[in-house]
């Protein structure tokens, strides 16, 4: 169930002030909870969890969002559909402004329009990218992957870290979060231009056209930096950033960011490391995999594949031990509601796009086939099923750039959580590792109970 509904009770539009009271209140609650239940066992650890990438091990704390296997992502308890409905939109827009989801992830409250507007203004005010970053990006060879450029550009902002300076000046631990908040706001403000610089350098004329327009929202400026001012593309960017903003803490991007920042490394270095994690094909490569798959189908069989033929081709694909990209999920057991939002956008704005039509044919065919095959736990679409098709339609054709776009969006969630991590005074992460030999010994000595 969703927590408190919209925020008539919040008179102050000052996000930092509101956050200070929220953190204080939350810390008191956690302190009482830990006093009462600090020794309570939550989950048993099995040998398979240790060998299996810690799957389903509940050992990380993330306040901003949580995935419900049946309902999908919940941002502070609000289902994605509720967020689409409740978060403020731009004038004449239908998609939520990502500034609003940032407010929600930080505070647990649905913001009003003035609160969202304040974030837009604040990000516009902080958006200037230092000259040295721009120059550094220009010196990179075109062969350097956009994610390596993204990671390097973010790391090179670290010299301006307000948190690093405050830490060196020995500010009290209780105020760390305030400086992390400042860095988070600065980073979020600059990311659209950094991403656009990478895009324009690598694939276009090397020039980011236009200055920041402080009367516009974050996504409008981002879209125009990328080189497309069309209202539909701006709406897609708003939706895209809201969709990819956060996905609880266990994914490799969020986990890397949280781990690195736990050493009190500054937010820029932590997020730069997270970009290294996102660059891996198992993390940021799925948008592209869907497009490669659609491309393979259409280049061999054209765009109008009838249902019988499509079923045959899908079986052929599965029999050759390949997965159908855009379907299945490690945690979710239903259609990802974020894909439902992307699909609705596609059906509304690009109904005649040939890839969109093929996606619809797949949408109606793949789940039955995967169910018949009998292996997958979830035969329905995930968030990647339509995302690449939408970006391609609006001219972002370069698949290597897609993880950079996820990187811009995911900073919303990672930075929100980092502010809370420092606000809660969470310690440096230091789990215990164990060798196979010691693990076998432990199991043989029955020092631990092993569950199925
Ligand atoms: N097509 C064919 N087979 C699939 C499948 C798919 N889309 N999804 C899962 N399977 C298979 C698995 O390969 C596994 O087979 P084996 O037992 O032979 O190894 C079996 O079904 C059981 O897998 P699962 O428990 O249902 O799913 P996992 O947690 O192992 O994997 C995921 C999840 C996303 C990696 C997988 O569904 C997949 O590879 N999907 C296609 C790639 C894709 O769309 N990735 C984007 C994920 C987006 C996101 O995470 O949000």
Coordinates of C-alpha atoms and ligand atoms in Angstrom, one line a residue:
X1 CA 0.0 0.0 0.0
X2 CA 1.2 3.5 -0.8
X3 CA 2.4 5.7 2.0
X4 CA 1.1 9.3 2.5
X5 CA -0.7 10.9 -0.4
X6 CA 0.2 14.2 -2.0
X7 CA 1.8 16.9 0.0
X8 CA -0.5 19.6 0.9
X9 CA 1.1 19.4 4.4
X10 CA 4.5 20.5 3.0
X11 CA 4.6 24.3 3.0
X12 CA 8.3 24.6 2.4
X13 CA 9.5 24.0 -1.1
X14 CA 13.0 23.6 0.2
X15 CA 13.9 20.0 -0.5
X16 CA 17.0 20.0 1.6
X17 CA 15.1 21.3 4.6
X18 CA 12.4 18.7 4.2
X19 CA 15.0 16.0 3.8
X20 CA 16.7 17.0 7.1
X21 CA 13.5 16.4 9.0
X22 CA 12.8 13.1 7.2
X23 CA 16.3 11.8 7.9
X24 CA 16.1 12.7 11.6
X25 CA 12.7 11.1 11.9
X26 CA 13.8 7.9 10.1
X27 CA 17.0 7.5 12.2
X28 CA 15.0 7.6 15.4
X29 CA 12.7 4.9 14.0
X30 CA 15.6 2.7 12.9
X31 CA 17.4 3.2 16.2
X32 CA 14.3 1.9 18.1
X33 CA 13.9 -1.0 15.6
X34 CA 17.5 -2.0 15.9
X35 CA 17.3 -2.0 19.7
X36 CA 14.3 -4.3 19.6
X37 CA 15.3 -6.5 16.7
X38 CA 19.0 -6.1 16.1
X39 CA 19.6 -9.8 16.6
X40 CA 16.6 -11.2 14.7
X41 CA 17.4 -13.6 11.9
X42 CA 15.9 -12.5 8.6
X43 CA 17.0 -15.1 6.2
X44 CA 19.1 -18.2 6.0
X45 CA 22.1 -18.3 3.8
X46 CA 22.6 -21.3 1.5
X47 CA 25.7 -22.6 -0.2
X48 CA 24.0 -22.0 -3.6
X49 CA 23.5 -18.3 -2.7
X50 CA 27.2 -18.0 -2.2
X51 CA 28.1 -19.6 -5.5
X52 CA 25.1 -18.0 -7.3
X53 CA 26.0 -14.3 -7.2
X54 CA 24.2 -13.8 -3.9
X55 CA 20.8 -14.2 -5.7
X56 CA 17.9 -13.3 -3.4
X57 CA 20.1 -12.8 -0.4
X58 CA 18.6 -9.9 1.6
X59 CA 21.7 -8.3 2.8
X60 CA 21.6 -4.7 1.3
X61 CA 19.7 -1.7 2.6
X62 CA 17.9 0.4 0.0
X63 CA 15.2 2.9 1.1
X64 CA 14.3 4.3 -2.3
X65 CA 12.7 1.4 -4.1
X66 CA 11.9 -2.3 -4.0
X67 CA 10.8 -4.8 -6.7
X68 CA 7.7 -6.7 -5.9
X69 CA 7.7 -10.0 -8.0
X70 CA 4.0 -9.6 -8.9
X71 CA 3.7 -5.8 -9.1
X72 CA 7.0 -4.6 -10.4
X73 CA 9.1 -1.7 -9.1
X74 CA 7.7 0.3 -6.2
X75 CA 9.2 3.7 -5.7
X76 CA 8.9 4.4 -2.0
X77 CA 5.8 2.1 -1.9
X78 CA 4.2 3.6 -5.0
X79 CA 3.6 1.2 -7.9
X80 CA 4.9 2.4 -11.2
X81 CA 1.4 3.0 -12.6
X82 CA 0.6 5.2 -9.5
X83 CA 3.7 7.2 -10.2
X84 CA 2.7 7.7 -13.8
X85 CA -0.6 9.1 -12.6
X86 CA 0.4 11.1 -9.5
X87 CA 3.8 12.7 -10.4
X88 CA 3.6 16.2 -11.9
X89 CA 3.7 16.6 -15.7
X90 CA 5.0 19.5 -17.9
X91 CA 2.4 21.9 -19.2
X92 CA 0.8 20.1 -22.2
X93 CA 2.8 16.9 -21.3
X94 CA 1.5 13.5 -20.3
X95 CA 4.7 11.9 -19.0
X96 CA 6.0 12.5 -15.4
X97 CA 8.9 14.8 -14.9
X98 CA 11.9 12.9 -13.6
X99 CA 12.5 15.7 -11.1
X100 CA 9.3 14.5 -9.4
X101 CA 10.5 11.0 -9.1
X102 CA 13.8 12.3 -7.6
X103 CA 11.7 14.2 -5.0
X104 CA 9.7 11.0 -4.3
X105 CA 12.7 8.8 -3.9
X106 CA 14.3 11.3 -1.6
X107 CA 11.4 12.1 0.6
X108 CA 8.7 9.3 0.2
X109 CA 6.2 12.1 -0.8
X110 CA 4.6 12.9 -4.1
X111 CA 5.7 16.4 -4.9
X112 CA 3.5 19.2 -6.0
X113 CA 4.3 21.2 -9.2
X114 CA 6.1 24.0 -7.4
X115 CA 8.4 21.5 -5.7
X116 CA 9.2 19.9 -9.0
X117 CA 9.8 23.3 -10.6
X118 CA 12.2 24.2 -7.9
X119 CA 14.3 21.1 -8.8
X120 CA 14.2 22.0 -12.5
X121 CA 15.5 25.5 -11.7
X122 CA 18.1 24.2 -9.3
X123 CA 19.5 21.7 -11.9
X124 CA 19.5 24.3 -14.6
X125 CA 21.5 26.7 -12.2
X126 CA 24.1 24.0 -11.5
X127 CA 24.3 22.6 -15.0
X128 CA 27.6 24.2 -16.3
X129 CA 30.2 21.5 -17.2
X130 CA 33.7 22.6 -16.4
X131 CA 35.9 23.4 -19.4
X132 CA 38.5 20.8 -18.5
X133 CA 35.8 18.0 -18.8
X134 CA 34.7 19.3 -22.2
X135 CA 38.3 19.4 -23.4
X136 CA 39.1 16.0 -22.0
X137 CA 36.1 14.5 -23.8
X138 CA 37.3 16.1 -27.1
X139 CA 40.7 14.5 -26.8
X140 CA 39.4 10.9 -26.5
X141 CA 39.7 8.8 -29.6
X142 CA 36.4 7.9 -31.3
X143 CA 37.3 4.3 -30.7
X144 CA 36.9 4.8 -26.9
X145 CA 33.6 3.3 -25.8
X146 CA 31.0 5.9 -24.8
X147 CA 30.7 4.3 -21.3
X148 CA 34.5 4.6 -20.8
X149 CA 34.1 8.3 -21.7
X150 CA 31.1 8.7 -19.4
X151 CA 33.0 7.1 -16.5
X152 CA 36.1 9.3 -17.1
X153 CA 34.0 12.5 -17.4
X154 CA 32.2 11.8 -14.1
X155 CA 35.4 11.0 -12.3
X156 CA 37.0 14.2 -13.6
X157 CA 34.3 16.2 -11.8
X158 CA 35.6 14.9 -8.5
X159 CA 37.9 17.9 -8.0
X160 CA 34.8 20.0 -7.3
X161 CA 33.4 17.6 -4.7
X162 CA 31.9 19.5 -1.9
X163 CA 31.7 16.3 0.2
X164 CA 35.5 15.6 -0.3
X165 CA 36.3 19.2 0.8
X166 CA 34.0 19.1 3.8
X167 CA 35.4 15.7 4.9
X168 CA 38.9 17.1 4.7
X169 CA 37.8 20.0 6.8
X170 CA 36.5 17.4 9.4
X171 CA 32.8 18.3 9.4
X172 CA 30.8 16.1 11.8
X173 CA 29.6 12.7 10.5
X174 CA 26.0 13.8 11.0
X175 CA 26.3 16.4 8.3
X176 CA 28.0 14.3 5.7
X177 CA 24.7 13.8 3.8
X178 CA 24.3 17.6 3.3
X179 CA 27.5 17.7 1.3
X180 CA 26.6 14.5 -0.6
X181 CA 23.3 16.2 -1.4
X182 CA 25.2 19.1 -2.9
X183 CA 27.4 16.9 -5.0
X184 CA 24.4 14.8 -6.1
X185 CA 22.5 17.9 -7.2
X186 CA 25.6 19.1 -9.1
X187 CA 26.1 15.7 -10.8
X188 CA 22.5 15.3 -11.8
X189 CA 22.5 18.8 -13.2
X190 CA 25.5 18.2 -15.4
X191 CA 24.9 14.7 -16.6
X192 CA 22.6 15.5 -19.6
X193 CA 25.2 17.8 -21.1
X194 CA 28.0 15.3 -20.4
X195 CA 26.0 12.6 -22.2
X196 CA 25.2 14.9 -25.0
X197 CA 28.9 15.9 -25.4
X198 CA 29.8 12.2 -25.7
X199 CA 27.0 11.7 -28.2
X200 CA 27.7 14.7 -30.4
X201 CA 31.5 14.1 -30.3
X202 CA 31.2 10.4 -31.3
X203 CA 28.3 10.4 -33.8
X204 CA 27.5 14.0 -34.9
X205 CA 29.3 17.3 -35.5
X206 CA 31.0 17.5 -32.1
X207 CA 29.0 20.5 -31.0
X208 CA 26.3 20.5 -28.3
X209 CA 24.0 23.1 -29.7
X210 CA 22.3 25.7 -27.5
X211 CA 22.7 26.8 -23.9
X212 CA 20.7 25.6 -20.9
X213 CA 17.3 27.2 -20.8
X214 CA 16.4 27.7 -17.2
X215 CA 12.7 28.0 -18.0
X216 CA 12.7 24.4 -19.2
X217 CA 12.7 21.1 -17.4
X218 CA 15.8 18.8 -17.1
X219 CA 14.6 16.4 -19.9
X220 CA 13.7 19.3 -22.3
X221 CA 17.3 20.6 -22.0
X222 CA 18.7 17.1 -22.3
X223 CA 16.7 16.4 -25.5
X224 CA 17.8 19.6 -27.1
X225 CA 21.5 19.0 -26.2
X226 CA 21.2 15.6 -27.9
X227 CA 19.9 17.5 -31.0
X228 CA 16.2 16.7 -31.1
X229 CA 13.7 19.3 -29.8
X230 CA 10.5 17.6 -30.9
X231 CA 7.8 17.5 -28.2
X232 CA 7.4 13.7 -28.7
X233 CA 11.1 13.1 -28.1
X234 CA 11.1 15.3 -25.1
X235 CA 8.2 13.3 -23.7
X236 CA 10.1 10.1 -24.4
X237 CA 13.1 11.4 -22.5
X238 CA 10.9 12.3 -19.5
X239 CA 9.4 8.8 -19.5
X240 CA 12.7 7.1 -20.1
X241 CA 14.4 8.9 -17.2
X242 CA 11.5 8.1 -14.9
X243 CA 11.5 4.4 -15.9
X244 CA 15.2 3.8 -15.5
X245 CA 15.7 6.0 -12.4
X246 CA 16.0 3.3 -9.8
X247 CA 15.6 -0.5 -9.5
X248 CA 16.3 -1.3 -5.9
X249 CA 19.8 -1.8 -4.6
X250 CA 20.9 -5.3 -5.6
X251 CA 21.5 -4.6 -9.3
X252 CA 25.1 -4.3 -10.3
X253 CA 25.0 -0.5 -10.9
X254 CA 23.3 0.5 -7.6
X255 CA 25.3 -2.0 -5.6
X256 CA 28.7 -0.8 -7.0
X257 CA 27.7 2.8 -6.3
X258 CA 26.7 2.0 -2.7
X259 CA 29.8 -0.1 -2.1
X260 CA 32.3 2.5 -3.4
X261 CA 30.6 5.4 -1.6
X262 CA 30.5 3.4 1.7
X263 CA 34.3 4.0 1.9
X264 CA 33.4 7.7 1.9
X265 CA 34.8 8.0 -1.5
X266 CA 33.1 11.1 -3.0
X267 CA 29.8 10.8 -5.1
X268 CA 31.6 11.4 -8.4
X269 CA 34.1 8.6 -7.9
X270 CA 31.4 6.2 -6.7
X271 CA 29.1 7.0 -9.7
X272 CA 32.0 6.7 -12.1
X273 CA 32.7 3.2 -10.8
X274 CA 29.0 2.4 -11.2
X275 CA 29.3 3.4 -14.8
X276 CA 32.0 0.7 -15.1
X277 CA 29.5 -1.8 -13.9
X278 CA 26.8 -0.6 -16.2
X279 CA 29.2 -0.9 -19.2
X280 CA 29.2 -4.7 -18.9
X281 CA 27.1 -6.4 -21.5
X282 CA 25.2 -8.3 -18.9
X283 CA 24.1 -5.0 -17.4
X284 CA 23.6 -2.3 -20.1
X285 CA 23.5 -4.4 -23.2
X286 CA 19.9 -5.6 -23.3
X287 CA 18.4 -2.6 -25.2
X288 CA 20.8 -3.4 -28.0
X289 CA 20.1 -7.2 -27.9
X290 CA 16.5 -6.6 -28.7
X291 CA 17.3 -4.5 -31.7
X292 CA 19.9 -7.1 -32.9
X293 CA 17.2 -9.7 -32.6
X294 CA 14.6 -7.6 -34.5
X295 CA 17.2 -6.8 -37.1
X296 CA 18.1 -10.5 -37.6
X297 CA 14.4 -11.4 -38.0
X298 CA 13.6 -8.6 -40.5
X299 CA 16.8 -8.9 -42.5
X300 CA 16.2 -12.6 -43.2
X301 CA 12.3 -12.6 -43.4
X302 CA 11.1 -9.0 -44.0
X303 CA 8.8 -7.0 -41.7
X304 CA 5.5 -8.8 -42.3
X305 CA 6.1 -12.2 -40.8
X306 CA 2.9 -14.1 -40.4
X307 CA 2.0 -15.7 -37.1
X308 CA 2.8 -19.3 -38.2
X309 CA 6.2 -18.3 -39.6
X310 CA 7.0 -16.2 -36.5
X311 CA 6.2 -19.1 -34.2
X312 CA 8.5 -21.3 -36.3
X313 CA 11.3 -18.8 -36.2
X314 CA 11.0 -18.4 -32.5
X315 CA 11.2 -22.1 -31.9
X316 CA 14.2 -22.3 -34.2
X317 CA 15.9 -19.5 -32.1
X318 CA 15.1 -21.3 -28.8
X319 CA 16.2 -24.7 -30.1
X320 CA 19.6 -23.2 -30.9
X321 CA 19.9 -22.4 -27.2
X322 CA 19.4 -18.7 -27.5
X323 CA 17.2 -16.5 -25.3
X324 CA 14.5 -14.2 -26.6
X325 CA 15.7 -10.8 -25.6
X326 CA 13.2 -8.5 -23.9
X327 CA 11.4 -11.4 -22.2
X328 CA 11.9 -12.9 -18.7
X329 CA 13.2 -11.5 -15.5
X330 CA 15.3 -12.6 -12.5
X331 CA 12.8 -11.2 -9.9
X332 CA 9.6 -10.1 -11.6
X333 CA 6.9 -12.7 -12.4
X334 CA 4.7 -10.6 -14.5
X335 CA 4.9 -8.1 -17.4
X336 CA 7.1 -5.3 -16.3
X337 CA 4.8 -2.3 -15.8
X338 CA 7.6 -0.1 -17.1
X339 CA 7.4 -2.0 -20.4
X340 CA 3.7 -1.4 -20.4
X341 CA 4.4 2.3 -20.2
X342 CA 6.9 2.2 -23.0
X343 CA 4.6 0.0 -25.2
X344 CA 1.7 2.4 -24.7
X345 CA 4.0 5.3 -25.7
X346 CA 5.0 3.4 -28.8
X347 CA 1.4 2.4 -29.8
X348 CA 0.4 6.0 -29.4
X349 CA 3.2 7.9 -31.0
X350 CA 4.7 5.4 -33.5
X351 CA 2.0 2.9 -34.4
X352 CA 3.2 2.5 -38.0
X353 CA 6.9 2.0 -37.1
X354 CA 7.7 -1.5 -38.6
X355 CA 9.7 -2.6 -35.6
X356 CA 6.9 -1.5 -33.3
X357 CA 4.5 -3.7 -35.4
X358 CA 6.9 -6.6 -35.1
X359 CA 7.2 -6.0 -31.3
X360 CA 3.4 -6.3 -31.1
X361 CA 3.5 -9.5 -33.0
X362 CA 6.1 -10.8 -30.6
X363 CA 4.2 -9.5 -27.6
X364 CA 1.3 -11.7 -28.7
X365 CA 3.3 -14.8 -29.6
X366 CA 6.4 -15.1 -27.4
X367 CA 4.8 -15.7 -23.9
X368 CA 2.8 -18.8 -25.1
X369 CA 5.9 -20.2 -26.7
X370 CA 8.1 -19.7 -23.6
X371 CA 5.3 -21.2 -21.4
X372 CA 5.2 -24.2 -23.8
X373 CA 9.0 -24.5 -23.6
X374 CA 8.6 -24.8 -19.9
X375 CA 11.8 -23.3 -18.6
X376 CA 11.3 -19.6 -17.9
X377 CA 9.9 -18.4 -14.6
X378 CA 8.5 -15.3 -16.3
X379 CA 7.5 -15.5 -20.0
X380 CA 6.4 -11.8 -20.3
X381 CA 8.1 -8.7 -21.5
X382 CA 10.8 -6.9 -19.4
X383 CA 11.7 -3.2 -19.6
X384 CA 14.0 -3.7 -22.6
X385 CA 11.3 -5.1 -25.0
X386 CA 10.5 -1.7 -26.6
X387 CA 13.0 0.8 -25.2
X388 CA 15.6 0.5 -28.1
X389 CA 12.8 0.7 -30.7
X390 CA 11.6 4.0 -29.3
X391 CA 15.1 5.5 -29.2
X392 CA 15.8 4.4 -32.8
X393 CA 12.5 5.9 -34.0
X394 CA 13.6 9.3 -32.7
X395 CA 17.0 9.1 -34.3
X396 CA 19.2 7.7 -31.5
X397 CA 20.4 4.8 -33.6
X398 CA 23.8 4.2 -32.0
X399 CA 23.3 1.2 -29.6
X400 CA 26.7 1.7 -27.8
X401 CA 25.2 5.0 -26.5
X402 CA 22.2 3.4 -24.8
X403 CA 24.0 2.5 -21.6
X404 CA 25.0 6.2 -21.3
X405 CA 21.3 7.1 -21.4
X406 CA 20.6 4.6 -18.6
X407 CA 23.5 6.0 -16.7
X408 CA 22.0 9.5 -16.8
X409 CA 18.6 8.2 -15.6
X410 CA 20.0 5.8 -12.9
X411 CA 21.9 8.6 -11.2
X412 CA 18.5 9.8 -9.9
X413 CA 18.1 6.6 -7.8
X414 CA 21.8 6.0 -6.9
X415 CA 22.2 9.6 -5.7
X416 CA 19.0 9.6 -3.7
X417 CA 20.1 6.4 -1.9
X418 CA 23.6 7.7 -1.4
X419 CA 22.2 10.8 0.4
X420 CA 20.2 8.4 2.7
X421 CA 23.2 6.1 3.2
X422 CA 25.2 9.1 4.6
X423 CA 22.2 10.4 6.4
X424 CA 21.8 7.1 8.2
X425 CA 25.5 6.9 8.9
X426 CA 25.8 3.5 7.2
X427 CA 29.2 2.0 7.7
X428 CA 31.8 0.8 5.1
X429 CA 30.6 -2.4 3.5
X430 CA 32.7 -5.4 4.5
X431 CA 31.1 -8.8 4.0
X432 CA 33.1 -11.9 4.9
X433 CA 34.3 -14.0 2.0
X434 CA 35.1 -17.7 2.3
X435 CA 37.1 -20.2 0.2
X436 CA 35.5 -23.4 -1.1
X437 CA 37.7 -25.4 1.2
X438 CA 36.6 -23.5 4.3
X439 CA 32.9 -23.6 3.1
X440 CA 33.1 -27.4 2.7
X441 CA 34.7 -27.7 6.2
X442 CA 32.0 -25.5 7.6
X443 CA 29.2 -27.5 6.1
X444 CA 30.8 -30.8 7.1
X445 CA 31.2 -29.7 10.6
X446 CA 27.5 -28.7 10.5
X447 CA 28.4 -25.3 11.9
X448 CA 25.6 -23.9 9.8
X449 CA 22.2 -25.3 8.7
X450 CA 21.8 -25.6 4.9
X451 CA 18.3 -25.1 3.5
X452 CA 17.0 -26.1 0.0
Ligands
LIG1 N1 14.2 -16.7 -23.7 C1 14.5 -18.0 -23.6 N2 14.9 -18.7 -22.4 C2 14.8 -17.9 -21.3 C3 14.4 -16.6 -21.3 C4 14.1 -16.0 -22.5 N3 13.8 -14.7 -22.6 N4 14.5 -16.1 -20.1 C5 14.9 -17.1 -19.3 N5 15.1 -18.2 -20.1 C6 15.6 -19.5 -19.6 C7 16.9 -19.3 -18.9 O1 18.0 -19.2 -19.8 C8 17.0 -20.5 -18.0 O2 17.4 -21.6 -18.8 P1 18.4 -22.8 -18.3 O3 17.7 -23.4 -17.1 O4 18.6 -23.6 -19.5 O5 19.7 -22.0 -17.9 C9 15.6 -20.8 -17.6 O6 14.8 -20.1 -18.6 C10 15.2 -20.2 -16.3 O7 15.5 -18.8 -16.2 P2 14.8 -17.8 -15.2 O8 15.0 -18.3 -13.9 O9 13.4 -17.7 -15.7 O10 15.5 -16.5 -15.5 P3 16.9 -16.0 -15.0 O11 16.7 -15.3 -13.6 O12 17.9 -17.1 -15.0 O13 17.3 -14.9 -16.1 C11 17.1 -13.1 -17.5 C12 16.7 -13.7 -16.2 C13 16.5 -11.7 -17.6 C14 18.6 -13.0 -17.6 C15 16.5 -14.0 -18.6 O14 15.1 -14.0 -18.6 C16 17.0 -13.6 -20.0 O15 18.0 -14.0 -20.4 N6 16.1 -12.8 -20.8 C17 16.5 -12.4 -22.1 C18 17.5 -11.2 -22.0 C19 16.9 -10.0 -21.5 O16 15.8 -9.6 -22.0 N7 17.5 -9.2 -20.6 C20 17.0 -8.0 -20.1 C21 16.7 -8.1 -18.6 C22 16.0 -6.8 -18.2 C23 15.9 -6.6 -16.7 O17 16.7 -7.3 -15.9 O18 15.2 -5.7 -16.3

